[in-house]
Structure formats: C-alpha cells, structure tokens
Coordinates of C-alpha atoms in Angstrom, one line a residue:
X1 CA -8.2 4.4 -4.8
X2 CA -4.9 4.9 -3.1
X3 CA -3.7 7.9 -1.2
X4 CA -4.7 9.8 1.9
X5 CA -6.4 13.1 1.4
X6 CA -6.0 15.9 4.0
X7 CA -7.6 19.3 4.1
X8 CA -7.7 22.3 6.4
X9 CA -4.6 23.5 8.1
X10 CA -2.7 20.2 8.1
X11 CA 0.7 20.6 6.5
X12 CA 2.6 17.9 4.5
X13 CA 5.3 17.4 7.1
X14 CA 2.7 16.8 9.9
X15 CA 0.4 14.3 8.1
X16 CA 1.7 11.8 5.5
X17 CA 0.1 12.5 2.1
X18 CA 0.7 10.2 -0.9
X19 CA 0.3 11.2 -4.5
X20 CA -3.4 11.5 -5.3
X21 CA -5.0 10.2 -8.5
X22 CA -6.7 12.5 -11.0
X23 CA -10.0 11.6 -9.5
X24 CA -8.7 12.6 -6.0
X25 CA -7.6 16.0 -7.4
X26 CA -11.0 16.5 -8.9
X27 CA -12.5 15.8 -5.5
X28 CA -10.1 18.1 -3.7
X29 CA -10.9 20.9 -6.1
X30 CA -14.6 20.5 -5.3
X31 CA -14.8 23.6 -3.1
X32 CA -13.7 25.9 -5.9
X33 CA -15.9 24.2 -8.5
X34 CA -18.8 23.8 -6.0
X35 CA -21.1 21.3 -7.7
X36 CA -20.0 22.0 -11.2
X37 CA -21.8 23.1 -14.3
X38 CA -23.5 19.7 -14.9
X39 CA -24.2 16.6 -12.9
X40 CA -20.9 15.3 -11.6
X41 CA -19.5 12.7 -9.2
X42 CA -17.1 12.9 -6.3
X43 CA -14.9 10.0 -5.4
X44 CA -13.8 9.8 -1.7
X45 CA -11.9 6.7 -0.8
X46 CA -13.6 3.7 -2.3
X47 CA -17.0 5.4 -2.3
X48 CA -18.6 7.1 -5.3
X49 CA -21.2 9.7 -4.5
X50 CA -23.5 10.9 -7.3
X51 CA -24.1 14.6 -7.2
X52 CA -27.3 15.6 -9.0
X53 CA -27.9 19.0 -7.5
X54 CA -26.6 20.9 -10.6
X55 CA -24.7 24.1 -10.7
X56 CA -24.8 26.2 -7.5
X57 CA -25.1 29.2 -9.8
X58 CA -28.1 27.7 -11.7
X59 CA -30.0 26.3 -8.8
X60 CA -33.0 28.2 -7.3
X61 CA -32.3 30.3 -4.2
X62 CA -31.8 33.8 -2.9
X63 CA -28.9 36.0 -4.0
X64 CA -26.2 37.4 -1.7
X65 CA -27.9 40.8 -1.2
X66 CA -31.2 39.3 -0.2
X67 CA -29.3 37.0 2.2
X68 CA -27.8 40.1 3.8
X69 CA -31.4 41.4 4.2
X70 CA -32.3 38.2 6.0
X71 CA -29.4 38.8 8.3
X72 CA -30.6 42.4 8.8
X73 CA -34.1 41.2 9.6
X74 CA -32.8 38.6 12.0
X75 CA -30.5 40.9 14.0
X76 CA -32.4 44.3 14.0
X77 CA -35.5 44.5 16.1
X78 CA -35.7 45.0 19.9
X79 CA -32.1 46.2 19.9
X80 CA -33.2 49.3 18.1
X81 CA -35.1 50.6 21.2
X82 CA -32.9 49.0 23.8
X83 CA -29.5 49.9 22.5
X84 CA -29.8 53.7 23.2
X85 CA -30.6 52.9 26.9
X86 CA -27.3 50.9 27.2
X87 CA -25.4 54.1 26.4
X88 CA -26.5 55.5 29.8
X89 CA -24.1 53.0 31.5
X90 CA -21.3 53.2 29.0
X91 CA -21.4 56.8 27.9
X92 CA -21.1 57.9 24.2
X93 CA -17.4 57.0 23.6
X94 CA -17.3 53.6 25.4
X95 CA -20.8 52.7 24.0
X96 CA -19.6 53.4 20.4
X97 CA -16.4 51.3 21.0
X98 CA -18.4 48.4 22.4
X99 CA -20.7 48.5 19.4
X100 CA -17.9 48.6 16.9
X101 CA -15.8 45.9 18.6
X102 CA -18.8 43.5 18.9
X103 CA -19.8 44.2 15.3
X104 CA -16.3 43.4 14.1
X105 CA -16.0 40.2 16.2
X106 CA -19.4 39.0 15.1
X107 CA -18.5 39.6 11.4
X108 CA -15.4 37.5 11.9
X109 CA -17.3 34.6 13.6
X110 CA -20.1 34.8 11.0
X111 CA -17.4 34.5 8.3
X112 CA -15.9 31.5 10.1
X113 CA -19.4 29.9 10.4
X114 CA -19.9 30.4 6.6
X115 CA -16.5 28.9 5.9
X116 CA -17.3 25.9 8.1
X117 CA -20.6 25.3 6.2
X118 CA -18.8 25.3 2.9
X119 CA -16.3 22.7 4.1
X120 CA -19.1 20.5 5.4
X121 CA -20.9 20.7 2.1
X122 CA -17.7 19.7 0.4
X123 CA -16.8 16.7 2.6
X124 CA -20.3 15.3 3.4
X125 CA -22.9 15.5 0.6
X126 CA -25.7 14.8 3.0
X127 CA -25.3 18.3 4.2
X128 CA -26.5 19.5 0.8
X129 CA -29.8 17.9 1.6
X130 CA -32.6 18.7 4.2
X131 CA -31.7 18.5 7.9
X132 CA -33.6 19.7 10.9
X133 CA -30.8 20.9 13.1
X134 CA -29.5 23.9 11.3
X135 CA -27.0 25.3 13.8
X136 CA -25.8 22.1 15.6
X137 CA -25.3 20.3 12.3
X138 CA -24.9 23.3 10.0
X139 CA -27.6 22.0 7.7
X140 CA -30.2 23.4 5.4
X141 CA -33.8 24.4 5.2
X142 CA -35.8 25.5 2.1
X143 CA -37.4 28.9 2.4
X144 CA -40.5 29.9 0.5
X145 CA -41.2 33.1 -1.4
X146 CA -43.7 34.1 1.3
X147 CA -40.9 34.0 3.9
X148 CA -38.7 36.3 1.7
X149 CA -41.4 38.9 1.5
X150 CA -42.1 38.6 5.2
X151 CA -38.5 39.3 6.0
X152 CA -38.3 42.3 3.6
X153 CA -41.5 43.7 5.1
X154 CA -40.0 43.2 8.6
X155 CA -36.9 45.1 7.6
X156 CA -39.1 47.9 6.2
X157 CA -41.1 48.0 9.5
X158 CA -37.8 48.4 11.4
X159 CA -36.7 51.2 9.1
X160 CA -40.1 53.0 9.6
X161 CA -39.6 52.7 13.3
X162 CA -36.1 54.1 13.2
X163 CA -37.3 57.0 11.0
X164 CA -40.1 57.8 13.4
X165 CA -37.7 57.6 16.3
X166 CA -35.3 60.0 14.7
X167 CA -38.2 62.4 13.8
X168 CA -39.5 62.2 17.4
X169 CA -36.1 62.8 18.9
X170 CA -35.5 65.7 16.6
X171 CA -38.7 67.3 17.7
X172 CA -37.8 66.9 21.3
X173 CA -34.2 68.2 20.7
X174 CA -34.9 71.9 21.6
X175 CA -36.6 71.0 25.0
X176 CA -34.5 68.1 26.1
X177 CA -30.9 68.5 24.8
X178 CA -29.9 71.4 26.9
X179 CA -31.3 69.7 30.1
X180 CA -29.8 66.3 29.3
X181 CA -27.5 64.7 32.0
X182 CA -24.8 62.3 31.1
X183 CA -23.7 60.1 34.0
X184 CA -20.0 59.2 34.5
X185 CA -18.8 55.8 33.4
X186 CA -18.5 53.1 36.1
X187 CA -18.1 49.4 36.4
X188 CA -21.8 49.1 35.6
X189 CA -20.7 49.7 31.9
X190 CA -19.9 45.9 31.8
X191 CA -23.6 45.2 32.5
X192 CA -24.6 46.9 29.3
X193 CA -22.6 44.4 27.3
X194 CA -25.5 42.0 27.7
X195 CA -27.7 44.5 25.8
X196 CA -25.1 45.0 23.1
X197 CA -24.5 41.3 22.6
X198 CA -28.3 40.6 22.6
X199 CA -28.8 43.2 19.9
X200 CA -26.3 41.5 17.6
X201 CA -27.4 38.0 18.3
X202 CA -28.4 35.7 15.4
X203 CA -25.6 33.4 14.3
X204 CA -27.7 30.3 14.9
X205 CA -29.8 31.3 11.9
X206 CA -26.9 31.9 9.5
X207 CA -26.5 28.3 8.2
X208 CA -30.2 28.1 7.2
X209 CA -29.9 31.4 5.3
X210 CA -26.7 30.4 3.6
X211 CA -28.0 27.1 2.4
X212 CA -31.1 28.9 0.8
X213 CA -28.8 30.9 -1.4
X214 CA -28.3 30.4 -5.1
X215 CA -24.6 30.4 -4.5
X216 CA -23.8 29.6 -0.8
X217 CA -20.1 30.5 -1.3
X218 CA -21.2 34.2 -1.5
X219 CA -22.6 34.2 2.0
X220 CA -19.5 35.7 3.5
X221 CA -20.3 38.8 1.4
X222 CA -23.8 38.7 2.8
X223 CA -22.4 38.6 6.4
X224 CA -20.2 41.6 5.8
X225 CA -22.9 43.7 4.1
X226 CA -25.6 42.6 6.6
X227 CA -23.5 43.8 9.6
X228 CA -22.7 47.1 7.9
X229 CA -26.4 47.7 7.5
X230 CA -27.0 46.7 11.2
X231 CA -24.3 49.1 12.4
X232 CA -25.7 51.9 10.3
X233 CA -29.1 51.4 11.8
X234 CA -28.0 51.0 15.4
X235 CA -25.2 53.5 15.8
X236 CA -26.6 56.8 14.7
X237 CA -29.9 56.2 16.5
X238 CA -28.3 55.1 19.7
X239 CA -25.8 58.0 19.8
X240 CA -28.5 60.6 18.8
X241 CA -30.9 59.3 21.5
X242 CA -28.3 59.4 24.2
X243 CA -27.2 62.9 23.1
X244 CA -30.8 64.3 23.4
X245 CA -32.2 62.4 26.4
X246 CA -29.1 61.5 28.4
X247 CA -29.9 59.4 31.5
X248 CA -33.7 59.9 31.3
X249 CA -34.2 56.9 29.1
X250 CA -35.4 53.6 30.7
X251 CA -35.9 50.2 29.1
X252 CA -36.8 51.7 25.7
X253 CA -36.1 54.9 23.9
X254 CA -39.7 54.9 22.6
X255 CA -40.9 55.6 26.1
X256 CA -39.0 58.9 26.0
X257 CA -40.6 60.3 22.8
X258 CA -43.0 63.1 23.9
X259 CA -45.2 63.1 20.8
X260 CA -47.8 60.3 21.4
X261 CA -48.7 59.4 17.9
X262 CA -45.0 59.0 16.9
X263 CA -44.6 56.6 19.9
X264 CA -47.6 54.6 18.7
X265 CA -46.2 54.3 15.1
X266 CA -42.7 53.3 16.3
X267 CA -44.2 50.7 18.7
X268 CA -46.4 49.3 16.1
X269 CA -43.6 49.1 13.5
X270 CA -41.3 47.3 16.0
X271 CA -44.2 44.9 16.9
X272 CA -44.8 44.2 13.2
X273 CA -41.1 43.5 12.7
X274 CA -41.0 41.0 15.6
X275 CA -44.1 39.2 14.3
X276 CA -42.7 38.9 10.8
X277 CA -39.0 38.2 11.7
X278 CA -40.1 35.3 14.0
X279 CA -40.3 33.2 10.8
X280 CA -36.5 33.3 10.8
X281 CA -35.6 33.5 14.5
X282 CA -37.8 30.7 15.8
X283 CA -37.2 28.3 12.9
X284 CA -34.1 26.5 14.3
X285 CA -36.1 25.7 17.4
X286 CA -39.0 24.5 15.3
X287 CA -36.8 22.2 13.3
X288 CA -35.1 20.8 16.4
X289 CA -38.5 20.1 18.0
X290 CA -39.8 18.4 14.9
X291 CA -36.7 16.2 14.8
X292 CA -37.1 15.3 18.5
X293 CA -40.8 14.4 18.1
X294 CA -40.4 12.7 14.7
X295 CA -42.6 15.1 12.8
X296 CA -42.9 14.3 9.1
X297 CA -41.0 16.7 6.8
X298 CA -44.3 18.0 5.3
X299 CA -47.3 20.1 6.2
X300 CA -49.4 18.0 8.6
X301 CA -51.4 18.3 11.9
X302 CA -48.4 17.2 14.0
X303 CA -46.2 20.0 12.6
X304 CA -49.0 22.5 13.2
X305 CA -49.3 21.4 16.9
X306 CA -45.6 21.5 17.5
X307 CA -45.1 25.0 15.9
X308 CA -48.2 26.4 17.5
X309 CA -47.2 25.1 20.9
X310 CA -43.8 26.8 20.6
X311 CA -45.4 30.1 19.7
X312 CA -47.8 29.8 22.7
X313 CA -44.9 29.1 24.9
X314 CA -43.0 32.1 23.6
X315 CA -46.1 34.2 24.2
X316 CA -46.4 32.9 27.8
X317 CA -42.8 33.9 28.5
X318 CA -43.4 37.3 27.0
X319 CA -46.5 37.9 29.1
X320 CA -44.8 36.6 32.3
X321 CA -41.9 39.1 32.0
X322 CA -43.4 42.5 31.2
X323 CA -40.1 44.1 32.2
X324 CA -37.6 42.3 30.0
X325 CA -34.6 44.6 30.5
X326 CA -32.9 42.6 33.3
X327 CA -33.6 39.3 31.7
X328 CA -32.2 40.6 28.4
X329 CA -29.0 41.5 30.1
X330 CA -28.7 37.9 31.5
X331 CA -29.5 36.2 28.2
X332 CA -27.1 38.5 26.3
X333 CA -24.2 37.8 28.7
X334 CA -24.7 34.1 28.8
X335 CA -26.1 32.4 25.7
X336 CA -25.0 34.9 23.0
X337 CA -21.2 34.7 23.6
X338 CA -21.5 30.9 23.3
X339 CA -23.5 30.8 20.1
X340 CA -22.0 33.8 18.4
X341 CA -18.3 33.7 19.4
X342 CA -17.1 30.5 21.1
X343 CA -18.9 27.8 19.1
X344 CA -18.3 29.3 15.6
X345 CA -14.5 29.6 16.3
X346 CA -14.4 26.1 17.7
X347 CA -16.3 24.7 14.7
X348 CA -13.9 26.4 12.3
X349 CA -10.6 25.3 13.8
X350 CA -11.7 21.8 14.6
X351 CA -13.1 21.1 11.1
X352 CA -10.1 22.5 9.4
X353 CA -7.7 20.5 11.5
X354 CA -9.5 17.2 10.7
X355 CA -7.7 14.6 8.6
X356 CA -9.1 12.0 6.2
X357 CA -8.6 8.3 6.8
X358 CA -8.8 6.4 3.5
X359 CA -9.0 3.0 5.1
X360 CA -12.0 3.8 7.2
X361 CA -13.3 6.2 4.5
X362 CA -14.1 8.9 7.1
X363 CA -12.8 12.1 8.5
X364 CA -11.0 11.8 11.9
X365 CA -11.8 14.5 14.5
X366 CA -8.7 16.1 15.8
X367 CA -7.7 16.3 19.5
X368 CA -7.3 19.6 21.2
X369 CA -3.5 19.4 20.9
X370 CA -3.8 18.6 17.2
X371 CA -5.9 21.7 16.7
X372 CA -3.3 23.8 18.5
X373 CA -0.5 22.3 16.4
X374 CA -2.3 22.4 13.0
X375 CA -3.9 25.8 13.2
X376 CA -1.8 28.7 11.8
X377 CA -0.3 30.5 14.8
X378 CA -1.4 34.0 13.9
X379 CA -5.0 32.9 13.5
X380 CA -4.9 30.8 16.6
X381 CA -3.6 33.7 18.7
X382 CA -6.3 36.0 17.3
X383 CA -9.1 33.5 18.1
X384 CA -7.7 32.9 21.6
X385 CA -7.6 36.6 22.4
X386 CA -11.2 37.0 21.1
X387 CA -12.5 34.1 23.1
X388 CA -10.6 35.0 26.3
X389 CA -11.9 38.6 26.2
X390 CA -15.4 37.3 25.4
X391 CA -15.5 34.8 28.2
X392 CA -14.1 37.2 30.8
X393 CA -16.6 39.9 29.9
X394 CA -19.4 37.4 29.8
X395 CA -18.7 36.1 33.3
X396 CA -18.5 39.6 34.8
X397 CA -21.7 40.7 33.0
X398 CA -23.5 37.5 34.1
X399 CA -22.6 38.0 37.7
X400 CA -23.8 41.6 37.5
X401 CA -27.0 40.6 35.7
X402 CA -27.9 38.1 38.4
X403 CA -27.4 40.7 41.0
X404 CA -29.6 43.1 39.1
X405 CA -32.3 40.5 38.7
X406 CA -32.3 39.8 42.4
X407 CA -32.9 43.5 43.1
X408 CA -35.6 43.9 40.5
X409 CA -39.3 44.1 41.5
X410 CA -41.1 42.3 38.7
X411 CA -44.5 43.5 37.6
X412 CA -47.2 40.8 37.9
X413 CA -48.2 39.5 34.4
X414 CA -51.5 40.5 32.9
X415 CA -53.0 37.0 33.4
X416 CA -52.6 37.3 37.2
X417 CA -53.9 40.8 37.6
X418 CA -57.6 39.8 37.7
X419 CA -56.9 37.7 40.7
X420 CA -55.2 40.4 42.7
X421 CA -56.8 42.9 45.0
X422 CA -57.8 46.1 43.2
X423 CA -55.3 48.2 45.1
X424 CA -52.4 45.9 44.0
X425 CA -53.3 46.0 40.3
X426 CA -51.1 47.6 37.7
X427 CA -52.2 50.9 36.3
X428 CA -51.5 51.4 32.6
X429 CA -51.6 54.8 31.0
X430 CA -50.6 55.5 27.5
X431 CA -49.7 59.1 28.2
X432 CA -47.2 58.3 30.9
X433 CA -43.7 58.8 29.6
X434 CA -40.1 59.0 30.7
X435 CA -39.7 62.8 30.9
X436 CA -36.4 64.2 29.9
X437 CA -33.9 66.3 31.9
X438 CA -31.5 65.5 34.7
X439 CA -34.4 65.1 37.1
X440 CA -36.7 63.5 34.5
X441 CA -39.4 66.1 35.0
X442 CA -39.5 68.0 31.7
X443 CA -42.6 67.4 29.6
X444 CA -43.5 69.4 26.4
X445 CA -47.2 68.7 26.6
X446 CA -47.9 68.2 30.3
X447 CA -48.0 64.4 30.2
X448 CA -47.5 62.5 33.5
X449 CA -43.9 61.7 34.1
X450 CA -42.6 58.3 35.1
X451 CA -38.9 57.6 35.4
X452 CA -39.4 53.9 35.5
X453 CA -41.9 52.6 32.8
X454 CA -45.4 52.9 31.4
X455 CA -46.7 50.5 34.0
X456 CA -46.7 51.7 37.6
X457 CA -47.2 49.0 40.1
X458 CA -48.9 50.4 43.1
X459 CA -48.7 49.1 46.6
X460 CA -50.4 50.7 49.6

C-alpha cells in the first residue's frame, strides 16, 4: 500500500502526504466509525489487522452516565470533610474561585485524556485489549457488575454523609453563625491549594473507566457531567460550613458538628465510601504490581497475595499518620498537578503531533520543537498558560507544605501506644469536638472543647 498517513495537528504543507487508497481512507475514518457495525479490518501500511471486537455500541459495558458516577465515586470522599477547612485559609471568595478554576482545568485535562485514549485505540489495536498499566499506557481493564454496585453504593454513602453534615450544620447555625470569625486572607491561602487539588484528584483512573464503557467515545460527556456533580457536592457544603463555623474548623468539618449521633453517621458514611471506592482508586496500582511480579491475568493465590499486601501497606500508612492534614497538603501540591494537569496535556499534544512512517509501519514520536510547530497556536498558548500557572502554584504550595510538616507534632500511631509510658499515651474521647466561635469555646451541650483534634497527645 502506497502513501503516508498523518494524523493529529500535522498540516499538509509540513508533512508530505500522498494520495491514499480507498483502504487508507477507510482506516483514517476509523475514529468516527469506531469498530463498525460488524467485524471489519484495518489496513495500516502493509499490515492487515483483523478487528473482531464488534460494534462499540453493541458491546457490553457501562453507559456514559454510569461512567460519570464512577468519576464521582473516584473523586468525592475525604475531600468532602477536608474542603471546608481549606476555606479558613482562602476565605469564601478566593476559595470558591480556587474550586471553580481547578474544576474547569481538570475537566479540560480529563477531556484531553479521553481524546488521547480514543486516538490510541484507533492507531494501535492492542490498546483495545487487556493491559495492566492503565494510566501509563492508557489501557483497559474489565470491571464486574459487583464493582459497579460497589461504586454506586459508595456514591450513596457520600451523599448520605453530605446530607448529615448539612443537617448538623443547620442545627448549629443559631449558636455558631453569629459568633463565627473569618480570618483575613494571607499568603497561606496558597497552602490550601494542596487540599483543593487533592480533593479533585483521580485522572489516573479515567482510562480504565473509559475502556469499560459500551461506547468509549462518550467518555468526554461523562467527564463533564461527573465534574459537575463533584462541584455541586463540594461547593455548597464547603461554603455553608465556612459560613457557620468560620475559623473554628480543624482537619475535618465533621469534628465541628455538635450533635454526636450526626457526627457518627457522617463518619461512618465517609468510611463506607472509602472502603467501597478503593476498588476504583487502588486498581491502577494493583495492575502495575501484577505486571511487575508477572501475576497471571486470572484469579489465583499470587494475585490474592499481591492485592492483600497492597491493602495492608495502605492500612499501615493510614495508621502511621493519624493526622493526615499536613501530608495531604504535600501530596496534593506535588503528585496531583503532575498526574492531573501536566501529563494529560503532554500526552495529548505529543500523540496528536506524531506522524506515520509507512516504510517502517510505525508512528514516529515528535520532538519538542515539532510539537510546538504542529500544535494549533491558540491551543498551545492555552495549555502553556495552564501548565505554567499549575507548576508555579505547585512549587509554592510544596515549599509551604514542607515547612508546615516540619513544624507539625505528629501523634504516635496506635500500634506504638502500648509501648509508651502511660503519661505519654494518647487520650481519645468521642465527645471532644472543635467548638465554634472566634475563641473556639462555644458548645451547645457542654461537650469538652478541643481546637486541635479528637486526639489530645499529653506530655508532662
């Protein structure tokens, strides 16, 4: 087959393109046709690839709305209780702006990630098959019906938690709102970016969800709707919590609720969400480890050992860091910008600037200069601005997070407490709460007040 095929941003005056045959045109139209309404074949160069997957509309998988629920289940969780606390450093207006800007940017990068996956499916049929490195190779993973129900239940648990939080805050409104104190905005507002970014983190899971769809081309719609749901859950609760409690919140808004049973229900719902949503969030690491240790692609003892070991490691980290606030700021300001902004934009521009070499029957990776030359200038400028702002804010937030961690007095984990002297042990009391008011001393029911956390580490 003669002719050089080029896709992406490459224009005809930059890369020579000869007239393609009818078979070439069929191959180039593959993205719009997907896999076709019946078994078809794609000819690329001298190679003939048989496609037996069937129609993307007819194949089994989740629909776009259920995919948006998977996104919602992946993103919403700990951010529900941590996001309101971030408003203490940003204030109402700046916090709302941060949330909207991050949400918009992450929708854009999620859209680019979905677009990149579609192109990879078109160019390399092996990406329509099983692969164990979902984010790094944008591959696929099959998801069972049990996983779908687990995610839906996780979303339901989050909604229950949010409802309980709103009810609890409303009941505290009369006593706390008039005594709330709103601190002025300072440079520390940058530190809260880590919490905002951490709350919207989840792009590494998107390729696996997209490939489990009945029609993967509709995943862009799922990203858009999913982030709308996330914003609708995050923003009202965060703003309302800050309005009522002001600067009295610490670590989690749940600690500020003054009705004990509501706090218990909210805590339990968030815990249930995290337990169920871990099916989604931890799966990319599971698959990477299975690929590293050559675990068979089926249920077996080796797979059980690897996945159980990972969960025990996660549990160990969670128990070792009872106060996760400072660490969340650090993770949010370092890893999240890379996986959710920088990498998706780079994936998109590089794959679209690639050219096809018919002699070698392969796609040639572009150089950095070729990416700059072949990418539409308006899009290139927009992505540069997004990445520059993200990197600068990330660096500032990282430095501030490290300084915060250095000054934090960490509470000893529970597995060390039995070996400490009795006077140095942690005292845990369920009725201790973050009382409201400027001086954090207002309690509706006479509960013991603590401006720091439930756990009071005592030294004498």
